[in-house]
Structures are given as structure tokens and as C-alpha cells.
Amino acid sequence: MSRLLGVVMWAGLFALPGAVQGQVRFQDLVLNLGGSVDAYSGNLSAVTVPIVDKTDHATAAVGELGLRGVLSLHASPQRSLVFMFDGGMRQAAAVGFQLRDYAPREWVGSSSARLTHTLGTWGSLVLRGGVRGRSVEDRPPMPLFLQPGYSTTSGGLGLATRPFGGVSFDLQADVEGADYRALEYLPQLDLLDRNGKGFELGVRWGGPSTIRFYGGFRWTDYNNQGSFDPADPYRRDRTARVGLEWTYPGDVFAQIGLDGTLNRSNSNRPEYDAVSLRALLTAPLPGEFSLNLYSVLTFKSYVHEISFARLVPGEEADNASVAYLQIGRALAANLDGAVRFAWTRAETDIGSAYYRRLGGSVQFNYRPLGN
């Protein structure tokens, strides 16, 4: 699976004559610079942090620098091949803890390739692969929650049809592997390693506003976690998900979605049910300003109530409640800025334990190529 990105890229390059001869160009290149102040609350413990400290509230000032881009390697009416990358660094200064102040630094990066092939007038086929990773230095205890460092490889295959009588279909299948970097003094991080595969099938109808109904299933194996069943010793999760999404395109873009998740396992600890309601609104404002509103409200309950700490890797951020308001404006031909206010309530690496974050940030996006 770790070779999938290379397979996608090289197969595409060799299959597309002239892909690297005069057709390579940037579709987008963005340098991001920003800063934020966040307030965290929650008197919690974390099982993947080797620091014993505590507080009810913490505050962090954060600066970040990033670069992302989209590189077109080939473009024709039948095929396209693009390479995407995104990387950056976030440096925080956190205060409010009893023992000492912390200065966590996050390095993140990802890259992926996508090959799209048009199937005549019938639809399109998409093959993709990617890698991503993160590293955290001076990771603080709760309530300032940062996931530990990891690396992942993933790949997928997608098929989308054109509308037939106003109805179109899409099918996606993917595989993923995650490796959490276990430190010598924190071997329990190896428990988070996982391999997964899944699919999603959707049907869309309507116009100009559309409704999409989708459903999918996922298999996830945690070969380093025990199930407490001698006959089936390693944890295996099976996840079903269904949802409905309404989208209205135009000068004012609106989207509302509702989905439900049922996670079942051969281990009692991570079995849960969750329902999420999300909404997105993008609209122009006077004075060439733009408004973005986004919210996700998630309600999650565990099937089995267990008193001791349990790891629920990969589900913390997926089951968060988030809301943000962003106001942006173009400042120059190739520079735009935005102010964002955000609220988060998310689960930590202990089941049924939550932290809250409230903050504001300023972001600048500079496109050196003017695209």
C-alpha cells in the first residue's frame, strides 16, 4: 500500500505521452501565514502523553506557516494527472499548567496524486494515492489536546456517472494504513496502528439544488490491540455509515447534511453510535468581503459503559462538534486575508472525555504566481 502513490504517478506518466514535456504547470500555489489565540478547558488526563500535569484552563498563542499547491502533470479531454502537496509548521506557546509552560511544535505534510480518465459520455474514473504525516515536539497534557505523531498511506478508486434522467451515481473504494510513532518511553502509541478498507455508494438527483443519499461500510484492524477474547485476540472494527446531503450552488452556496454511524467491534471498548448534523454557508458581503459559516454538531454514545480509560484511535476528531465564522477579503491581486472565530468540543484519547476550545485567528494567503 505504501507504494500506491508511486504506482499511480508513474503509471500515469508513462501512459500519457508528453506528460512532462511542456504540459507541467501549477494550477495553484499558496503560501499561508497566520496566527491565533485559543483558550482550552477541561480537567482531563491523557493516556498517550508521558507528562503528569494538570489544569482546568489553558491558553495558547499559535503561529503557523504553510505551503500548498496543485501541479498539473497532464491535461487532455480524456485524461488528467495532478499532483497535490500541503505542508507546514505550527508553533504554540501554552500557559496555565501547574508544573511548567509548554511550547508544542507541529510539523505536518501530505502529498497525493490523482489520475482522472473520462469514460466517453458515460462518466469518469478516478485513481488516487497519497501519503501524509505529522510530528509533535513537546506535546502538552490536557486540556490542550494534540494528537501524537503518525504517518499514513492511502489509495482509492472512484467512479462517477453522468446524470441519467436527472439521477447520477458514484462509487468510491479506499484502503489506508496508519503508523503511530511509538516513543521509547511511550510504547502504548503502537496500540493506535491500524489498517482499514472501505467503500461508499451514493446517488444524486435534482438541479440546480441537489440531494445526495449515500451509504458505506468500513473494515478496520488494530493488530496491536487486544480484544480480550482468546479465540479472536486482536481488535477488529466494522463501521456502517449512512447520510443525506442537500446542496444549493450559486452566488450563495449552502449545504446541509445529516449522517449516522454505527461502530461495532470484537472488543467492547470502542463500540458506539453517533449522529452528526452539519451546515455550510458561503455568501458575498458588501465591500468585496465574503462570509463563511460552518458547523458540525455530533452526538455520540458508547454501547458499553466501562469505567477505565480506553483508546478510541482515529475517532476523536471524526466525532467532534465544530463551529466557525470566517470573514475574508482580497487585499491585492494575489493576496487575501481572513479573520476566523472558532469553537470546538471534541473527544480526547479517553472515551467519553471531552475538551473545549474557543479562539480567534487571522490568516493570509499569498499566491506568488498570481493564479
CSV table of C-alpha atoms in Angstrom, one decimal:
chain,number,residue,atom,x,y,z
A,1,MET,CA,0.0,0.0,0.0
A,2,SER,CA,2.9,2.4,0.7
A,3,ARG,CA,3.9,2.0,-3.0
A,4,LEU,CA,0.5,3.0,-4.3
A,5,LEU,CA,1.3,6.7,-4.7
A,6,GLY,CA,4.3,5.9,-6.8
A,7,VAL,CA,2.4,3.4,-8.9
A,8,VAL,CA,-0.3,6.0,-9.6
A,9,MET,CA,2.1,8.7,-10.6
A,10,TRP,CA,4.5,6.6,-12.7
A,11,ALA,CA,1.7,4.7,-14.4
A,12,GLY,CA,0.1,7.9,-15.3
A,13,LEU,CA,3.3,9.5,-16.6
A,14,PHE,CA,4.1,6.5,-18.8
A,15,ALA,CA,0.6,6.2,-20.0
A,16,LEU,CA,0.3,9.8,-21.0
A,17,PRO,CA,2.7,10.8,-23.8
A,18,GLY,CA,4.1,14.2,-23.3
A,19,ALA,CA,3.1,14.5,-19.7
A,20,VAL,CA,6.3,16.0,-18.7
A,21,GLN,CA,7.1,17.8,-22.0
A,22,GLY,CA,5.6,21.2,-21.9
A,23,GLN,CA,2.4,20.3,-20.0
A,24,VAL,CA,3.6,20.6,-16.5
A,25,ARG,CA,2.2,23.7,-14.8
A,26,PHE,CA,1.0,25.0,-11.5
A,27,GLN,CA,-2.8,25.2,-11.2
A,28,ASP,CA,-2.4,26.8,-7.7
A,29,LEU,CA,0.4,27.7,-5.3
A,30,VAL,CA,-0.4,29.3,-2.0
A,31,LEU,CA,1.8,30.5,0.9
A,32,ASN,CA,-0.2,30.7,4.1
A,33,LEU,CA,0.8,32.7,7.2
A,34,GLY,CA,-1.4,33.1,10.3
A,35,GLY,CA,-1.7,33.4,14.0
A,36,SER,CA,-4.3,32.6,16.6
A,37,VAL,CA,-5.1,32.7,20.3
A,38,ASP,CA,-7.0,29.7,21.7
A,39,ALA,CA,-8.5,29.1,25.1
A,40,TYR,CA,-8.8,25.4,26.2
A,41,SER,CA,-10.9,24.0,29.1
A,42,GLY,CA,-11.3,20.5,30.6
A,43,ASN,CA,-9.8,18.8,33.6
A,44,LEU,CA,-8.8,15.6,31.9
A,45,SER,CA,-5.9,13.1,31.7
A,46,ALA,CA,-4.4,11.7,28.5
A,47,VAL,CA,-3.1,8.1,28.1
A,48,THR,CA,-0.7,9.0,25.3
A,49,VAL,CA,1.2,11.9,27.0
A,50,PRO,CA,4.1,11.0,29.3
A,51,ILE,CA,3.7,14.2,31.3
A,52,VAL,CA,2.0,14.4,34.6
A,53,ASP,CA,0.5,17.8,34.9
A,54,LYS,CA,-3.0,19.3,35.3
A,55,THR,CA,-5.1,22.4,34.9
A,56,ASP,CA,-8.7,23.4,34.4
A,57,HIS,CA,-7.9,26.0,31.7
A,58,ALA,CA,-5.0,26.6,29.3
A,59,THR,CA,-4.3,29.4,26.8
A,60,ALA,CA,-2.1,29.1,23.7
A,61,ALA,CA,-0.8,31.6,21.2
A,62,VAL,CA,-0.1,29.9,17.9
A,63,GLY,CA,1.8,31.0,14.8
A,64,GLU,CA,1.7,28.9,11.6
A,65,LEU,CA,3.4,28.9,8.2
A,66,GLY,CA,2.3,26.6,5.3
A,67,LEU,CA,2.7,26.0,1.6
A,68,ARG,CA,0.2,24.1,-0.6
A,69,GLY,CA,-0.1,23.6,-4.3
A,70,VAL,CA,-1.6,21.8,-7.2
A,71,LEU,CA,0.7,20.7,-10.1
A,72,SER,CA,-0.9,19.7,-13.4
A,73,LEU,CA,1.3,17.0,-15.0
A,74,HIS,CA,-1.1,16.3,-17.9
A,75,ALA,CA,-4.4,17.7,-19.2
A,76,SER,CA,-6.4,16.5,-22.1
A,77,PRO,CA,-10.1,16.0,-22.9
A,78,GLN,CA,-9.8,12.3,-21.9
A,79,ARG,CA,-7.3,12.3,-19.1
A,80,SER,CA,-5.7,14.5,-16.4
A,81,LEU,CA,-3.0,13.8,-13.9
A,82,VAL,CA,-2.4,16.2,-11.0
A,83,PHE,CA,0.0,16.2,-8.0
A,84,MET,CA,-1.0,18.0,-4.8
A,85,PHE,CA,1.1,18.8,-1.8
A,86,ASP,CA,0.4,20.6,1.5
A,87,GLY,CA,2.9,21.1,4.4
A,88,GLY,CA,3.6,23.5,7.2
A,89,MET,CA,4.6,24.2,10.8
A,90,ARG,CA,2.6,25.4,13.8
A,91,GLN,CA,4.4,26.8,16.8
A,92,ALA,CA,2.4,27.4,20.1
A,93,ALA,CA,3.2,28.9,23.4
A,94,ALA,CA,0.9,27.4,26.1
A,95,VAL,CA,0.4,28.8,29.6
A,96,GLY,CA,-1.8,27.8,32.5
A,97,PHE,CA,-0.3,24.5,33.6
A,98,GLN,CA,0.9,23.9,37.2
A,99,LEU,CA,4.4,22.4,36.6
A,100,ARG,CA,5.6,24.5,33.6
A,101,ASP,CA,4.6,26.2,30.4
A,102,TYR,CA,4.8,24.2,27.1
A,103,ALA,CA,5.8,25.1,23.6
A,104,PRO,CA,4.4,22.4,21.3
A,105,ARG,CA,5.6,22.5,17.7
A,106,GLU,CA,3.7,20.6,15.0
A,107,TRP,CA,5.1,19.6,11.6
A,108,VAL,CA,2.6,18.3,9.1
A,109,GLY,CA,2.8,17.3,5.5
A,110,SER,CA,0.9,15.5,2.8
A,111,SER,CA,1.2,14.7,-0.9
A,112,SER,CA,-1.1,12.9,-3.3
A,113,ALA,CA,-1.6,12.1,-7.0
A,114,ARG,CA,-4.9,11.9,-8.8
A,115,LEU,CA,-5.4,10.3,-12.3
A,116,THR,CA,-8.8,11.1,-13.9
A,117,HIS,CA,-10.0,9.2,-17.0
A,118,THR,CA,-13.2,10.1,-18.9
A,119,LEU,CA,-15.3,7.1,-19.9
A,120,GLY,CA,-16.7,8.7,-23.0
A,121,THR,CA,-20.1,10.3,-22.3
A,122,TRP,CA,-20.8,7.7,-19.6
A,123,GLY,CA,-18.8,9.1,-16.7
A,124,SER,CA,-15.3,9.3,-15.2
A,125,LEU,CA,-12.9,7.1,-13.3
A,126,VAL,CA,-10.5,8.4,-10.7
A,127,LEU,CA,-7.4,6.7,-9.3
A,128,ARG,CA,-5.6,8.3,-6.4
A,129,GLY,CA,-2.9,7.6,-3.8
A,130,GLY,CA,-1.3,9.6,-1.1
A,131,VAL,CA,0.9,9.8,2.0
A,132,ARG,CA,0.8,12.2,5.0
A,133,GLY,CA,2.4,12.6,8.3
A,134,ARG,CA,2.8,14.7,11.4
A,135,SER,CA,5.3,15.2,14.2
A,136,VAL,CA,4.8,16.9,17.5
A,137,GLU,CA,7.5,18.2,19.8
A,138,ASP,CA,6.9,19.0,23.5
A,139,ARG,CA,3.4,17.6,23.3
A,140,PRO,CA,1.4,19.0,26.3
A,141,PRO,CA,-1.0,17.3,28.6
A,142,MET,CA,-4.7,18.0,28.7
A,143,PRO,CA,-6.7,20.2,28.1
A,144,LEU,CA,-4.5,21.4,25.2
A,145,PHE,CA,-5.0,18.3,23.1
A,146,LEU,CA,-2.7,17.4,20.2
A,147,GLN,CA,-2.8,14.1,18.5
A,148,PRO,CA,0.5,12.2,18.6
A,149,GLY,CA,2.7,11.9,15.5
A,150,TYR,CA,1.8,9.4,12.8
A,151,SER,CA,2.3,8.6,9.1
A,152,THR,CA,-0.3,7.2,6.8
A,153,THR,CA,-0.5,5.8,3.3
A,154,SER,CA,-3.8,5.6,1.4
A,155,GLY,CA,-5.2,4.9,-2.0
A,156,GLY,CA,-8.6,4.8,-3.7
A,157,LEU,CA,-10.6,4.2,-6.8
A,158,GLY,CA,-13.7,6.2,-7.7
A,159,LEU,CA,-16.4,6.0,-10.3
A,160,ALA,CA,-18.9,8.8,-11.1
A,161,THR,CA,-21.6,8.7,-13.8
A,162,ARG,CA,-23.2,11.5,-15.7
A,163,PRO,CA,-26.9,12.1,-14.9
A,164,PHE,CA,-29.3,9.6,-16.4
A,165,GLY,CA,-32.8,11.1,-16.3
A,166,GLY,CA,-31.6,13.6,-13.7
A,167,VAL,CA,-30.0,10.9,-11.5
A,168,SER,CA,-26.3,10.2,-11.2
A,169,PHE,CA,-24.3,7.6,-9.2
A,170,ASP,CA,-20.9,7.5,-7.6
A,171,LEU,CA,-18.9,4.7,-6.0
A,172,GLN,CA,-15.7,5.0,-4.0
A,173,ALA,CA,-13.4,2.4,-2.5
A,174,ASP,CA,-10.2,3.1,-0.5
A,175,VAL,CA,-7.5,1.5,1.6
A,176,GLU,CA,-5.4,3.1,4.4
A,177,GLY,CA,-2.7,2.2,6.8
A,178,ALA,CA,-1.6,4.3,9.8
A,179,ASP,CA,1.6,4.0,11.8
A,180,TYR,CA,1.8,6.0,15.1
A,181,ARG,CA,5.4,6.6,16.0
A,182,ALA,CA,6.0,4.9,19.4
A,183,LEU,CA,8.5,6.6,21.6
A,184,GLU,CA,10.8,4.5,23.8
A,185,TYR,CA,9.1,5.9,26.9
A,186,LEU,CA,5.6,5.8,25.4
A,187,PRO,CA,5.1,2.3,23.9
A,188,GLN,CA,1.3,2.5,24.1
A,189,LEU,CA,1.3,4.6,20.9
A,190,ASP,CA,1.8,1.4,19.0
A,191,LEU,CA,-1.7,0.5,20.0
A,192,LEU,CA,-3.0,3.1,17.6
A,193,ASP,CA,-1.6,1.5,14.5
A,194,ARG,CA,-4.4,0.4,12.1
A,195,ASN,CA,-5.2,-0.8,8.6
A,196,GLY,CA,-8.5,-0.1,7.0
A,197,LYS,CA,-10.5,-0.5,3.9
A,198,GLY,CA,-14.0,0.6,2.9
A,199,PHE,CA,-16.4,1.7,0.2
A,200,GLU,CA,-19.2,4.3,-0.2
A,201,LEU,CA,-22.0,4.3,-2.7
A,202,GLY,CA,-24.0,7.5,-3.5
A,203,VAL,CA,-26.9,8.6,-5.6
A,204,ARG,CA,-27.6,12.2,-6.5
A,205,TRP,CA,-30.6,13.9,-8.1
A,206,GLY,CA,-32.1,17.3,-8.7
A,207,GLY,CA,-31.0,20.6,-10.2
A,208,PRO,CA,-29.9,23.3,-9.7
A,209,SER,CA,-30.1,22.2,-6.0
A,210,THR,CA,-29.3,18.6,-5.5
A,211,ILE,CA,-29.9,15.9,-2.9
A,212,ARG,CA,-27.4,13.1,-2.4
A,213,PHE,CA,-28.0,9.9,-0.4
A,214,TYR,CA,-25.1,7.7,0.5
A,215,GLY,CA,-24.1,4.7,2.5
A,216,GLY,CA,-20.9,2.8,3.1
A,217,PHE,CA,-19.1,0.2,5.2
A,218,ARG,CA,-15.6,0.1,6.6
A,219,TRP,CA,-13.3,-2.7,8.0
A,220,THR,CA,-10.6,-1.6,10.4
A,221,ASP,CA,-8.0,-3.9,12.0
A,222,TYR,CA,-5.9,-2.9,15.1
A,223,ASN,CA,-3.3,-5.7,15.2
A,224,ASN,CA,-1.6,-4.3,18.3
A,225,GLN,CA,-4.8,-4.0,20.4
A,226,GLY,CA,-6.2,-7.0,22.3
A,227,SER,CA,-9.9,-7.9,22.2
A,228,PHE,CA,-9.9,-9.8,25.5
A,229,ASP,CA,-11.2,-12.8,23.5
A,230,PRO,CA,-8.7,-15.7,23.3
A,231,ALA,CA,-10.4,-17.1,20.3
A,232,ASP,CA,-10.2,-13.7,18.5
A,233,PRO,CA,-7.3,-11.9,20.1
A,234,TYR,CA,-6.9,-8.8,18.0
A,235,ARG,CA,-9.3,-5.8,17.7
A,236,ARG,CA,-11.4,-5.6,14.6
A,237,ASP,CA,-13.9,-2.8,14.0
A,238,ARG,CA,-16.8,-2.8,11.5
A,239,THR,CA,-18.4,0.6,10.7
A,240,ALA,CA,-21.6,1.3,8.9
A,241,ARG,CA,-22.5,4.9,7.8
A,242,VAL,CA,-25.5,6.4,6.0
A,243,GLY,CA,-26.3,10.0,5.2
A,244,LEU,CA,-28.3,12.6,3.3
A,245,GLU,CA,-26.9,15.8,1.9
A,246,TRP,CA,-28.6,18.8,0.3
A,247,THR,CA,-26.6,21.3,-1.8
A,248,TYR,CA,-27.5,24.6,-3.4
A,249,PRO,CA,-24.9,26.1,-5.6
A,250,GLY,CA,-24.7,29.7,-6.7
A,251,ASP,CA,-23.5,33.1,-5.5
A,252,VAL,CA,-24.8,32.0,-2.1
A,253,PHE,CA,-23.7,28.4,-1.6
A,254,ALA,CA,-25.5,26.4,1.0
A,255,GLN,CA,-25.2,22.8,2.1
A,256,ILE,CA,-26.9,20.8,4.9
A,257,GLY,CA,-26.1,17.2,5.8
A,258,LEU,CA,-27.2,14.5,8.2
A,259,ASP,CA,-25.4,11.2,8.8
A,260,GLY,CA,-25.3,8.4,11.2
A,261,THR,CA,-22.5,6.0,12.2
A,262,LEU,CA,-22.6,2.6,13.9
A,263,ASN,CA,-19.3,1.2,15.0
A,264,ARG,CA,-19.2,-2.5,16.2
A,265,SER,CA,-16.2,-4.4,17.3
A,266,ASN,CA,-15.0,-7.7,18.7
A,267,SER,CA,-13.8,-5.5,21.7
A,268,ASN,CA,-16.4,-3.9,23.8
A,269,ARG,CA,-14.5,-0.7,24.4
A,270,PRO,CA,-14.9,1.2,21.1
A,271,GLU,CA,-18.5,0.3,20.2
A,272,TYR,CA,-20.5,3.4,19.7
A,273,ASP,CA,-23.3,5.1,17.8
A,274,ALA,CA,-23.1,8.7,16.5
A,275,VAL,CA,-25.3,11.2,14.6
A,276,SER,CA,-23.9,14.3,13.0
A,277,LEU,CA,-25.6,17.4,11.6
A,278,ARG,CA,-23.6,19.8,9.5
A,279,ALA,CA,-24.2,23.0,7.7
A,280,LEU,CA,-22.2,25.2,5.4
A,281,LEU,CA,-22.9,28.7,4.1
A,282,THR,CA,-20.8,30.8,1.8
A,283,ALA,CA,-22.0,34.3,0.7
A,284,PRO,CA,-20.7,37.6,-0.6
A,285,LEU,CA,-20.8,40.7,1.6
A,286,PRO,CA,-20.7,44.4,0.8
A,287,GLY,CA,-17.3,45.9,0.3
A,288,GLU,CA,-16.0,42.8,-1.5
A,289,PHE,CA,-16.0,40.8,1.7
A,290,SER,CA,-17.0,37.2,1.9
A,291,LEU,CA,-18.7,35.2,4.7
A,292,ASN,CA,-18.2,31.5,5.5
A,293,LEU,CA,-20.2,29.8,8.2
A,294,TYR,CA,-19.6,26.1,9.1
A,295,SER,CA,-20.9,23.9,11.9
A,296,VAL,CA,-20.9,20.3,12.8
A,297,LEU,CA,-22.9,19.0,15.8
A,298,THR,CA,-22.1,15.4,16.8
A,299,PHE,CA,-23.9,13.3,19.3
A,300,LYS,CA,-22.1,10.2,20.3
A,301,SER,CA,-22.8,7.4,22.8
A,302,TYR,CA,-21.0,4.2,23.7
A,303,VAL,CA,-22.8,0.9,23.7
A,304,HIS,CA,-20.9,-0.3,26.8
A,305,GLU,CA,-20.1,1.8,29.7
A,306,ILE,CA,-16.6,1.0,31.0
A,307,SER,CA,-15.0,2.8,33.9
A,308,PHE,CA,-11.4,2.5,32.8
A,309,ALA,CA,-9.6,4.6,30.2
A,310,ARG,CA,-10.0,3.2,26.6
A,311,LEU,CA,-8.3,4.2,23.4
A,312,VAL,CA,-10.5,5.2,20.5
A,313,PRO,CA,-7.9,6.0,17.9
A,314,GLY,CA,-8.9,7.8,14.8
A,315,GLU,CA,-12.4,8.7,16.1
A,316,GLU,CA,-11.6,11.7,18.2
A,317,ALA,CA,-11.6,14.4,15.5
A,318,ASP,CA,-14.1,12.5,13.4
A,319,ASN,CA,-16.7,12.8,16.2
A,320,ALA,CA,-16.1,16.4,17.1
A,321,SER,CA,-18.6,19.3,17.3
A,322,VAL,CA,-17.2,22.3,15.5
A,323,ALA,CA,-18.4,25.8,14.6
A,324,TYR,CA,-16.6,28.7,12.9
A,325,LEU,CA,-17.3,32.0,11.3
A,326,GLN,CA,-14.9,33.5,8.8
A,327,ILE,CA,-14.9,36.9,7.1
A,328,GLY,CA,-12.4,37.3,4.3
A,329,ARG,CA,-11.4,39.8,1.6
A,330,ALA,CA,-9.0,40.1,-1.3
A,331,LEU,CA,-6.2,42.6,-0.2
A,332,ALA,CA,-4.4,42.6,-3.5
A,333,ALA,CA,-4.3,40.8,-6.8
A,334,ASN,CA,-2.6,37.8,-5.3
A,335,LEU,CA,-3.2,38.3,-1.6
A,336,ASP,CA,-6.2,37.7,0.6
A,337,GLY,CA,-6.8,37.8,4.3
A,338,ALA,CA,-9.4,36.4,6.7
A,339,VAL,CA,-10.5,36.6,10.3
A,340,ARG,CA,-11.9,33.5,11.9
A,341,PHE,CA,-13.7,32.7,15.2
A,342,ALA,CA,-14.0,29.0,16.1
A,343,TRP,CA,-15.4,26.7,18.8
A,344,THR,CA,-14.6,23.0,19.2
A,345,ARG,CA,-15.8,20.3,21.5
A,346,ALA,CA,-14.0,17.0,20.8
A,347,GLU,CA,-13.2,13.7,22.4
A,348,THR,CA,-9.7,13.0,23.7
A,349,ASP,CA,-7.9,9.7,23.6
A,350,ILE,CA,-10.1,8.6,26.6
A,351,GLY,CA,-13.6,7.6,25.7
A,352,SER,CA,-16.4,9.9,26.9
A,353,ALA,CA,-13.9,12.6,28.0
A,354,TYR,CA,-14.1,15.9,26.1
A,355,TYR,CA,-12.2,19.1,25.9
A,356,ARG,CA,-13.4,22.5,24.6
A,357,ARG,CA,-11.6,25.2,22.6
A,358,LEU,CA,-12.6,28.7,21.8
A,359,GLY,CA,-10.4,31.0,19.8
A,360,GLY,CA,-9.8,33.6,17.0
A,361,SER,CA,-7.3,33.7,14.2
A,362,VAL,CA,-6.0,35.9,11.4
A,363,GLN,CA,-4.9,34.2,8.1
A,364,PHE,CA,-3.2,35.5,5.0
A,365,ASN,CA,-2.9,33.6,1.7
A,366,TYR,CA,-0.3,34.7,-0.8
A,367,ARG,CA,-0.2,33.3,-4.4
A,368,PRO,CA,3.2,34.1,-5.8
A,369,LEU,CA,2.2,33.0,-9.3
A,370,GLY,CA,-0.8,35.3,-9.3
A,371,ASN,CA,-3.1,32.3,-10.0
